[in-house]
Coordinates of C-alpha atoms in Angstrom, one line a residue:
M24 CA 25.0 11.0 1.1
K25 CA 21.6 9.5 0.8
E26 CA 18.9 10.6 3.1
I27 CA 16.1 8.1 3.8
V28 CA 12.9 9.7 5.0
L29 CA 10.7 7.1 6.8
I30 CA 7.1 7.1 7.7
F31 CA 7.2 9.1 10.9
T32 CA 9.8 11.6 9.7
T33 CA 12.6 9.5 11.1
F34 CA 15.8 10.3 9.3
S35 CA 18.8 8.2 8.5
L36 CA 21.9 9.2 6.5
L37 CA 23.6 6.6 4.3
T38 CA 26.0 6.5 1.3
P39 CA 26.7 6.7 -1.5
Y40 CA 23.6 7.6 -3.4
V41 CA 22.1 11.1 -3.6
T42 CA 18.5 10.2 -4.1
K43 CA 16.1 10.2 -1.2
I44 CA 13.1 7.9 -0.7
I45 CA 10.1 8.2 1.4
T46 CA 7.4 5.7 2.5
A47 CA 4.1 6.2 0.7
H48 CA 2.4 7.1 4.0
E49 CA 2.8 10.4 5.9
T50 CA 1.2 11.4 9.2
S51 CA -0.5 14.7 9.7
H52 CA -1.4 16.5 12.9
T53 CA -4.7 17.6 11.3
G54 CA -5.6 14.2 10.0
L55 CA -7.1 13.6 6.6
K56 CA -10.5 15.1 7.1
Q57 CA -10.4 17.8 4.5
F58 CA -10.6 16.1 1.0
P59 CA -10.4 18.3 -2.1
P60 CA -12.9 17.5 -4.9
P61 CA -12.1 14.1 -6.4
E62 CA -11.5 15.6 -9.9
D63 CA -8.7 17.6 -8.4
I64 CA -6.8 14.9 -6.6
R65 CA -5.7 11.5 -7.8
I66 CA -3.1 8.8 -7.6
V67 CA -0.5 10.5 -9.8
G68 CA -1.4 10.2 -13.5
G69 CA -4.3 8.0 -12.8
N70 CA -8.1 8.0 -12.9
E71 CA -11.1 7.5 -10.7
A72 CA -12.0 3.8 -10.6
V73 CA -15.5 2.6 -11.6
P74 CA -17.0 1.8 -8.2
N75 CA -16.1 -1.6 -6.9
T76 CA -13.9 -2.4 -9.9
F77 CA -11.2 -3.5 -7.4
P78 CA -13.2 -5.4 -4.8
Y79 CA -10.1 -6.6 -3.1
Q80 CA -9.0 -3.1 -2.2
V81 CA -9.1 -2.3 1.5
A82 CA -8.9 1.1 3.3
L83 CA -7.4 1.4 6.8
T84 CA -8.7 4.1 9.1
R85 CA -8.4 5.2 12.8
T86 CA -10.8 3.6 15.3
N87 CA -11.4 7.0 16.8
D88 CA -11.9 8.8 13.5
E89 CA -13.0 6.7 10.5
S90 CA -12.6 9.6 8.1
Y91 CA -8.8 9.5 8.8
L92 CA -7.5 7.3 6.1
F93 CA -3.9 6.3 6.7
C94 CA -3.2 3.3 4.4
G95 CA -4.5 0.7 2.1
G96 CA -4.4 -3.1 1.9
S97 CA -5.5 -6.2 0.0
L98 CA -8.0 -8.8 1.1
I99 CA -6.2 -12.1 0.7
T100 CA -8.6 -14.3 2.6
R101 CA -11.9 -13.7 4.5
R102 CA -9.9 -13.3 7.7
Y103 CA -6.7 -11.6 6.6
V104 CA -5.6 -8.3 5.0
L105 CA -2.1 -7.8 3.6
T106 CA -0.6 -4.4 4.0
A107 CA 2.7 -2.6 4.6
A108 CA 4.6 -2.9 7.9
H109 CA 5.1 0.8 8.2
C110 CA 1.3 1.2 8.2
L111 CA 1.1 -0.7 11.5
N112 CA 4.1 0.9 13.2
D113 CA 4.5 3.7 15.7
G114 CA 2.4 2.3 18.5
L115 CA -0.8 1.6 16.6
V116 CA -3.2 -0.3 18.9
S117 CA -6.3 -0.7 16.8
L118 CA -7.8 0.2 13.4
V119 CA -10.9 0.0 11.2
V120 CA -10.7 -2.1 8.0
I121 CA -13.1 -0.9 5.3
L122 CA -14.1 -3.3 2.6
G123 CA -16.2 -2.7 -0.5
A124 CA -15.6 1.1 -0.5
H125 CA -15.5 3.6 -3.3
N126 CA -16.0 6.9 -1.5
I127 CA -14.6 6.4 2.0
L128 CA -16.3 9.6 3.3
Q129 CA -19.7 8.1 2.7
N130 CA -21.3 5.2 4.5
E131 CA -22.0 3.2 1.3
S132 CA -24.3 0.2 1.4
T133 CA -21.5 -1.8 -0.2
Q134 CA -19.1 -1.2 2.7
Q135 CA -18.2 -3.5 5.5
R136 CA -16.3 -1.9 8.4
I137 CA -14.5 -4.2 10.8
R138 CA -12.6 -3.1 13.9
T139 CA -9.5 -5.0 14.9
S140 CA -6.6 -4.8 17.2
T141 CA -4.9 -8.0 15.9
F142 CA -2.1 -7.5 13.4
K143 CA 1.5 -8.4 12.9
I144 CA 4.5 -6.6 11.5
H145 CA 7.2 -8.6 9.6
E146 CA 9.8 -9.6 12.2
L147 CA 12.7 -8.3 10.1
Y148 CA 11.2 -4.9 9.3
T149 CA 13.0 -1.9 10.7
N150 CA 12.5 1.9 10.3
E151 CA 16.1 2.1 8.9
T152 CA 15.4 0.2 5.7
V153 CA 12.5 -0.5 3.3
E154 CA 13.1 -4.2 3.4
N155 CA 10.5 -6.6 4.7
D156 CA 7.8 -3.8 4.6
L157 CA 5.0 -6.2 5.1
G158 CA 2.2 -6.5 7.7
M159 CA -0.8 -8.8 8.2
I160 CA -4.1 -7.8 9.7
Y161 CA -6.6 -10.3 11.2
L162 CA -10.3 -9.7 10.9
P163 CA -12.3 -10.9 14.0
I164 CA -15.4 -10.9 11.8
P165 CA -14.8 -12.7 8.5
A166 CA -15.4 -10.6 5.3
N167 CA -18.7 -11.3 3.6
L168 CA -17.7 -12.0 0.0
N169 CA -20.0 -10.7 -2.7
R170 CA -19.8 -8.6 -5.9
Y171 CA -18.4 -5.7 -4.0
V172 CA -15.9 -7.6 -1.7
K173 CA -13.7 -10.2 -3.2
L174 CA -10.3 -11.8 -2.6
I175 CA -7.2 -11.0 -4.6
A176 CA -5.3 -14.0 -5.9
L177 CA -1.8 -14.5 -4.5
P178 CA 1.1 -15.6 -6.8
L179 CA 1.8 -19.3 -7.1
R180 CA 5.1 -20.6 -5.8
A181 CA 6.0 -21.3 -9.4
D182 CA 5.8 -17.5 -9.9
A183 CA 8.8 -17.0 -7.6
S184 CA 11.2 -16.9 -10.5
N185 CA 9.0 -14.4 -12.5
S186 CA 10.4 -10.9 -12.3
F187 CA 7.2 -9.6 -14.0
V188 CA 9.5 -7.1 -15.9
G189 CA 7.6 -5.5 -18.8
S190 CA 4.2 -6.5 -17.4
E191 CA 1.5 -3.8 -17.1
A192 CA 0.4 -3.5 -13.5
I193 CA -2.5 -1.8 -11.7
A194 CA -1.9 0.2 -8.5
S195 CA -4.8 1.6 -6.6
G196 CA -5.6 3.6 -3.5
W197 CA -7.0 6.7 -2.0
G198 CA -3.7 8.5 -1.8
S199 CA -2.8 12.1 -2.6
N200 CA -0.9 13.5 -5.6
T201 CA 0.5 16.4 -3.7
G202 CA 3.2 16.7 -1.1
S203 CA 0.7 16.8 1.7
A204 CA -0.8 13.8 3.5
A205 CA -3.9 15.9 4.2
D206 CA -4.8 15.8 0.5
A207 CA -6.1 12.2 0.2
S208 CA -8.8 11.4 -2.3
A209 CA -12.3 10.6 -1.2
V210 CA -12.8 8.2 -4.1
L211 CA -10.7 5.2 -5.1
L212 CA -8.2 5.9 -7.8
Y213 CA -6.0 3.6 -10.0
I214 CA -3.2 3.8 -12.4
T215 CA -1.6 1.4 -14.9
V216 CA 2.2 1.3 -14.8
P217 CA 5.0 -0.9 -16.2
I218 CA 7.1 -3.2 -14.0
I219 CA 10.7 -2.2 -14.5
A220 CA 13.9 -4.3 -13.8
N221 CA 15.5 -3.9 -10.4
D222 CA 18.8 -2.9 -11.9
V223 CA 16.9 0.1 -13.5
C224 CA 15.3 0.9 -10.2
N225 CA 18.6 0.6 -8.5
I226 CA 19.9 3.6 -10.5
T227 CA 17.6 5.8 -8.5
Y228 CA 17.5 4.0 -5.1
G229 CA 20.8 2.2 -4.9
P230 CA 21.1 -0.6 -2.3
Y231 CA 17.6 -0.2 -1.1
V232 CA 16.4 -2.1 -4.1
T233 CA 16.9 -5.7 -3.1
D234 CA 15.5 -8.9 -4.5
S235 CA 12.5 -8.5 -2.2
I236 CA 11.5 -5.2 -3.9
I237 CA 9.6 -4.7 -7.1
C238 CA 9.4 -1.4 -8.9
S239 CA 7.1 0.4 -11.3
G240 CA 8.3 3.0 -13.8
G241 CA 7.5 6.7 -13.2
A242 CA 7.6 7.9 -16.8
G243 CA 4.9 10.5 -17.5
N244 CA 4.8 11.4 -13.8
K245 CA 2.7 8.3 -13.0
G246 CA 2.9 6.5 -9.6
I247 CA 1.8 6.1 -6.0
C248 CA 1.5 8.9 -3.5
Y249 CA 1.0 9.6 0.2
G250 CA -1.8 7.5 1.6
D251 CA -1.4 4.7 -0.9
S252 CA 0.9 2.7 1.4
G253 CA 0.1 -0.9 1.9
G254 CA -2.2 -1.0 -1.2
P255 CA -2.0 -3.5 -4.1
L256 CA 0.1 -3.8 -7.2
V257 CA -1.6 -6.3 -9.4
V258 CA -0.5 -8.1 -12.6
N259 CA -3.0 -10.3 -14.5
G260 CA -5.2 -10.6 -11.4
K261 CA -2.4 -11.6 -9.0
L262 CA -1.1 -9.5 -6.1
V263 CA 2.6 -9.0 -7.0
G264 CA 3.4 -6.0 -4.8
V265 CA 2.5 -4.1 -1.6
T266 CA 3.0 -0.3 -1.9
S267 CA 6.0 0.8 0.1
F268 CA 8.0 3.9 -1.0
L269 CA 8.4 6.6 -3.6
G270 CA 11.1 9.1 -4.5
Y271 CA 11.8 12.0 -2.2
N272 CA 11.3 14.4 -5.1
G273 CA 7.6 13.8 -4.6
C274 CA 4.7 12.0 -6.1
E275 CA 5.1 13.8 -9.4
G276 CA 8.9 13.5 -9.5
G277 CA 8.8 10.9 -12.3
E278 CA 10.9 8.5 -10.2
P279 CA 10.0 4.8 -9.9
S280 CA 7.6 3.6 -7.2
G281 CA 8.7 0.8 -4.8
F282 CA 6.7 -2.2 -3.6
S283 CA 7.4 -5.2 -1.4
R284 CA 7.7 -8.1 -3.8
V285 CA 5.0 -10.6 -2.8
T286 CA 6.7 -13.7 -4.3
S287 CA 9.6 -13.1 -1.8
F288 CA 7.2 -13.4 1.1
L289 CA 5.0 -16.4 0.3
D290 CA 6.3 -18.5 3.2
W291 CA 5.8 -15.6 5.6
I292 CA 2.3 -14.9 4.3
S293 CA 1.4 -18.6 4.6
A294 CA 2.8 -18.8 8.1
N295 CA 0.9 -15.7 9.3
S296 CA -2.5 -16.2 7.7
D297 CA -4.9 -18.9 6.6
A298 CA -3.9 -18.4 2.9
V299 CA -3.3 -21.5 1.0
I300 CA -0.5 -20.9 -1.5
S301 CA -0.1 -23.5 -4.2

């Protein structure tokens, strides 16, 4: 039997695969206030980013505690942030979107912090599957674009037939590399990983790897971790994936990482934002 562990420790038993998967976001009763030194915690197998190297990267925090990072996202227009549906689930009412950040525990001069209560979860997303794990956040104050805050390019419609298999991709976020959601990184981390074929990813995750999923390889114990959910997977400057799930063996289990495939959702993104997709 396969046990799927979802964001808020909701369990579901399915067959016939024996591997477990877990969304790359985990709640904690104590929050994410206690960060270990940045050199001790990282997106698994990755490195600390040079500040503002990824100016499209967004951090999502609680409105009542802006040190409580719970997910990432990508700035796709001045008014909209693309993230994972499971980041916006479980009765979330409002959040703070942080742009231009490197160290989210500091009030950096490069940062823009925008509060919002307007967001949308993909209509077909459910807690029982990892399909359609996409959400859109509206910014009531448009992002001020500069050298620290920039948009990420979306794929073209012509890219819909591109599997990106074999491409080197960059994943980034403030997530943990331990089994605890309380061990998020204070500074932005990144990793370079290969895109693998869905039939290879299917060996680990079975029927949960549909055409709307894109996977990165976990060789060398490289991959996403708790807190990276909703963040970007980028190939040649284009956003190709939104961080969704990892293997239940943990961040260092060497299993593939799973992302929502952006090219599968171009119509939805266009309909739910002001993004113009060519």
